[in-house]
Coordinates of N, CA, C and O in Angstrom, one line a residue:
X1 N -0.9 1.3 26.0 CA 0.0 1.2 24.8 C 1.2 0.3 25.2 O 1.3 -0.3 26.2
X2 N 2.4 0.3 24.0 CA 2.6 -1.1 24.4 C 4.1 -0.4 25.0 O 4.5 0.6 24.4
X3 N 4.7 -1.0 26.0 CA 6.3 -0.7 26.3 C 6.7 -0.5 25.2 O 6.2 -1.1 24.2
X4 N 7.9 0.6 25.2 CA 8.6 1.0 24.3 C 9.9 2.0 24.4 O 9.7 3.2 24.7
X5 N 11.4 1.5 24.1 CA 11.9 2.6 24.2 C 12.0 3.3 23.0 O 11.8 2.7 21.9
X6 N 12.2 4.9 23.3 CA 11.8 5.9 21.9 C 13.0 6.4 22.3 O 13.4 6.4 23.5
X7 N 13.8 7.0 21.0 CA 14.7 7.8 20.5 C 14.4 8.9 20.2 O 13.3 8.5 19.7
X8 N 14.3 10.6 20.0 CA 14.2 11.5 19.2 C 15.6 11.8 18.4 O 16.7 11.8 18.7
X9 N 14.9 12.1 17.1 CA 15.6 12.3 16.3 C 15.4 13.8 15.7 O 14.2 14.0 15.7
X10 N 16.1 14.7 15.4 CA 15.5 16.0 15.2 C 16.0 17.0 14.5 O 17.0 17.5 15.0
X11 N 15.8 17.5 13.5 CA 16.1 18.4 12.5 C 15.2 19.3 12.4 O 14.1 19.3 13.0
X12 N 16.0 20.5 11.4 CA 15.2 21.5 10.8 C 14.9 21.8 10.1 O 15.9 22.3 9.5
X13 N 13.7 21.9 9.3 CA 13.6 21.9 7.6 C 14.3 23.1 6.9 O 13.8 24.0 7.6
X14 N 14.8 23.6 6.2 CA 14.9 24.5 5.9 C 14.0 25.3 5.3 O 13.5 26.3 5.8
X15 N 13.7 24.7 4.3 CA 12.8 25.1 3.5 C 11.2 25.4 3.9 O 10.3 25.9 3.3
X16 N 11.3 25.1 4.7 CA 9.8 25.1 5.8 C 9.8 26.0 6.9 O 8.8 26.4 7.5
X17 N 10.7 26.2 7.0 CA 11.4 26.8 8.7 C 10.0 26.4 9.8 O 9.1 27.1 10.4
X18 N 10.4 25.1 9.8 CA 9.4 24.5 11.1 C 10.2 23.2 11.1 O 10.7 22.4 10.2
X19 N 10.0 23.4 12.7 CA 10.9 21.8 13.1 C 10.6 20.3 13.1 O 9.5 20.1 13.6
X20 N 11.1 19.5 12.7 CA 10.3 17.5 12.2 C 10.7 17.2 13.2 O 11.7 17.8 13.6
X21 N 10.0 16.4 13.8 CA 10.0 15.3 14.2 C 10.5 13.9 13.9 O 9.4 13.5 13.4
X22 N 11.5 12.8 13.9 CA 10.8 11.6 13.6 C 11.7 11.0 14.9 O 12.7 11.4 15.5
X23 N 10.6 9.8 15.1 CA 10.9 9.2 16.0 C 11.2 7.8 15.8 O 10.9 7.4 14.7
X24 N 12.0 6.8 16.8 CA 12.5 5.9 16.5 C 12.0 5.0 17.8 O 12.6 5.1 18.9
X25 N 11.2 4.4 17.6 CA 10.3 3.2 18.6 C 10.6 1.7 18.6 O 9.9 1.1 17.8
X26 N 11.4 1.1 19.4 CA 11.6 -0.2 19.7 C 10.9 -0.6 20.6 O 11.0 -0.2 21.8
X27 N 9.7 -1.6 20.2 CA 9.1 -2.4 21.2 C 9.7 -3.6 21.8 O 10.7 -4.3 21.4
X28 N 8.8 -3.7 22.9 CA 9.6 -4.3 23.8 C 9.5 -6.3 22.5 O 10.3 -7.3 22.4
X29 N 8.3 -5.9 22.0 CA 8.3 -7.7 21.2 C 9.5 -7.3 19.9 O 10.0 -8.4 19.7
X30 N 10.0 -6.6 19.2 CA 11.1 -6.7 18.9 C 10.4 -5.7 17.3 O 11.0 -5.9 16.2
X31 N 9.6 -5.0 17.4 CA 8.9 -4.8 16.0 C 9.7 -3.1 16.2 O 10.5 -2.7 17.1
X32 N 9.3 -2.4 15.3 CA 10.3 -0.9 15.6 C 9.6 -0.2 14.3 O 9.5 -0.7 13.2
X33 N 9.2 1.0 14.8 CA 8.4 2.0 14.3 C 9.5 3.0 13.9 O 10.6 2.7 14.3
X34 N 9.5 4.3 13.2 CA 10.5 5.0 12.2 C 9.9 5.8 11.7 O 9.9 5.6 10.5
X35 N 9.1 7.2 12.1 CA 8.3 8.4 11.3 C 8.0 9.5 12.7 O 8.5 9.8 13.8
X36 N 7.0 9.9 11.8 CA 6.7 11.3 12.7 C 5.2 10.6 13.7 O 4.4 9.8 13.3
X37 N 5.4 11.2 14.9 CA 4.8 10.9 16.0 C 3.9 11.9 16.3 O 4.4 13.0 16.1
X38 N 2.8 11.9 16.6 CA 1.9 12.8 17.6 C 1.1 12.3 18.5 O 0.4 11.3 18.2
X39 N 1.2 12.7 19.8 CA 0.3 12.7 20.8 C 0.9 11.2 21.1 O 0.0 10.6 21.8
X40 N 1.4 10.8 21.0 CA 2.0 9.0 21.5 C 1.8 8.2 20.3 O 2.5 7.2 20.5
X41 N 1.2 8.1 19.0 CA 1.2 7.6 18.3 C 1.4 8.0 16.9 O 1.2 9.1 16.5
X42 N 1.9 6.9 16.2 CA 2.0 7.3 14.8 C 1.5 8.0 14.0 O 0.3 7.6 13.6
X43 N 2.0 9.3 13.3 CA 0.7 10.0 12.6 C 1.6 10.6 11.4 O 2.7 11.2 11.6
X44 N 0.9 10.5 10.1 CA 1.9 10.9 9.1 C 2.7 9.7 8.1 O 2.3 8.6 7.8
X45 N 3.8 10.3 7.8 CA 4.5 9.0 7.1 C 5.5 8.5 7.9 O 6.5 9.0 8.3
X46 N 5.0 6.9 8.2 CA 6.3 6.1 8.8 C 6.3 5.0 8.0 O 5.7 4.6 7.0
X47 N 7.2 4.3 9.0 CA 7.6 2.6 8.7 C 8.1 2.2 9.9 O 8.9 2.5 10.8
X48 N 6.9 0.9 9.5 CA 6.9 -0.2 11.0 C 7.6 -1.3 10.2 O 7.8 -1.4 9.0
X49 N 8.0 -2.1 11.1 CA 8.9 -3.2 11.1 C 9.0 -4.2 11.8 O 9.8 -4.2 12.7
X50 N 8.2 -5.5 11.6 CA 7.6 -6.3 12.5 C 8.6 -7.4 12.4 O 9.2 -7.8 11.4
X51 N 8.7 -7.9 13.7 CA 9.9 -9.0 14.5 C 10.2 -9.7 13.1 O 11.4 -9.7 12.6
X52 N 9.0 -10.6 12.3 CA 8.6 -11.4 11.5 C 9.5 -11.3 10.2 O 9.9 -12.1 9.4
X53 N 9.7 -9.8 10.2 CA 10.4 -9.5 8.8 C 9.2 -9.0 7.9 O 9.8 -9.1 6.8
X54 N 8.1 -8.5 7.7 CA 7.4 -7.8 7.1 C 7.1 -6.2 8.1 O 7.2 -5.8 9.3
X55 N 6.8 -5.7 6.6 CA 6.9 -3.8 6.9 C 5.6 -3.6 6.4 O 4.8 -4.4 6.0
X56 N 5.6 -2.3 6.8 CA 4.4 -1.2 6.2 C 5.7 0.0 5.8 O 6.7 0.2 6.5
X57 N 5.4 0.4 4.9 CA 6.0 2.2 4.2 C 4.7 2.6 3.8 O 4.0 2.2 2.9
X58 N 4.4 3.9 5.0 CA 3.3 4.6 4.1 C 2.6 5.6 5.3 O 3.3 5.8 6.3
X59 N 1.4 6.1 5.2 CA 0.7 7.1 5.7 C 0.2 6.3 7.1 O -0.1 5.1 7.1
X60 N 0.2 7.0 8.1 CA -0.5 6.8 9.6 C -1.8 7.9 10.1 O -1.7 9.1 9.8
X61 N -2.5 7.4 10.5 CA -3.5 8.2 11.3 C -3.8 7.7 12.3 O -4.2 6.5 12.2
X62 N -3.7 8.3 13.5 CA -3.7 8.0 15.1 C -3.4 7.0 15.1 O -4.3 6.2 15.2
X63 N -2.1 6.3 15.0 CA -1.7 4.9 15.0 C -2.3 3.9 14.0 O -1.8 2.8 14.0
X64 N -2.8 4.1 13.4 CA -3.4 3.1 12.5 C -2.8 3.4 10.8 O -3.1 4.4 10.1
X65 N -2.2 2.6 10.5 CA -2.2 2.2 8.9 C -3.3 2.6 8.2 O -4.4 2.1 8.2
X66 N -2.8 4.1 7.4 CA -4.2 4.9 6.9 C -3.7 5.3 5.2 O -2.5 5.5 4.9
X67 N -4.5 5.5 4.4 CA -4.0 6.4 3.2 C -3.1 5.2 2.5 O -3.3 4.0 2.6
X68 N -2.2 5.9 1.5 CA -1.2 5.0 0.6 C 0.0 4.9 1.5 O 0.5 5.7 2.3
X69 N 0.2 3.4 0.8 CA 1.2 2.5 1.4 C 1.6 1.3 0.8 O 1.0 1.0 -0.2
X70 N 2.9 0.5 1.2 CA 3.2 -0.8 0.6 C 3.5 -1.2 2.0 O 4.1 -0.6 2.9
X71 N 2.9 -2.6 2.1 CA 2.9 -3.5 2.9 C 3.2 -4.9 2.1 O 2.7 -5.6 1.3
X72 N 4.7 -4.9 3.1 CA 5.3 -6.6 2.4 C 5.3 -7.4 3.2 O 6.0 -7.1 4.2
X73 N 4.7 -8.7 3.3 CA 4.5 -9.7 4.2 C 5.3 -10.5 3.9 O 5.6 -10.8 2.8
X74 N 6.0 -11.2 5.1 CA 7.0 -12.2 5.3 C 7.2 -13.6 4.4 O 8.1 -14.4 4.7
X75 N 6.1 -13.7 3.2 CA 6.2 -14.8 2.5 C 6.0 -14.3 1.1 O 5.6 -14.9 0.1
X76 N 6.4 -13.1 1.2 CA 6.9 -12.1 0.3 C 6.0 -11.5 -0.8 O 6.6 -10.8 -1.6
X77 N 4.5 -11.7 -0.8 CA 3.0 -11.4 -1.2 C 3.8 -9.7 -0.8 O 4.7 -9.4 0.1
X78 N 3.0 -8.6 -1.8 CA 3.1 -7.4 -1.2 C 1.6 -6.8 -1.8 O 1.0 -7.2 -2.8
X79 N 1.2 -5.8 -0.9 CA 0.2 -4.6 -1.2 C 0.3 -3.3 -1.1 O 0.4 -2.6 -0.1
X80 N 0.1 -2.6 -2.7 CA 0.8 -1.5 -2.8 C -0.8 -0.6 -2.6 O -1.6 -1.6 -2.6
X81 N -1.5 0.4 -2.5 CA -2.4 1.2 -2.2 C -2.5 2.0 -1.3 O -3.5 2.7 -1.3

């Protein structure tokens, strides 16, 4: 996996009374991840942020771009699903 420094960030839901997670991942190529984490990778809802200037906002599973989402690409084309 790829170099990265990680931040935790950490609250408590109230309303849930169980504790979140989200994590804050700067890779080393300049792209930076922003959601909840398991087991080393993205899982749940985050937002990646690639060097280039295009995102994903949306659902992860084991690291991978899963479920609904908007992905905006750098020449400003977007995909909402």
């Amino acid at each position: 996996y790829r170099k990265a420094i990680q931040m935790n960030l950490y609250w408590a839901a109230e309303r849930r009374r169980r504790k979140t997670w989200i994590r804050f991942v700067l890779f080393a190529n300049g792209d930076l991840y922003v959601g909840k984490y398991e087991q080393g990778a993205p899982e749940g809802y985050g937002e990646y942020y690639w060097d280039s200037g295009a995102f994903y906002r949306g659902q992860f599973l084991s690291g991978m771009r899963h479920g609904k989402g908007i992905w905006r690409m750098i020449h400003g084309d977007r995909y909402d699903g």
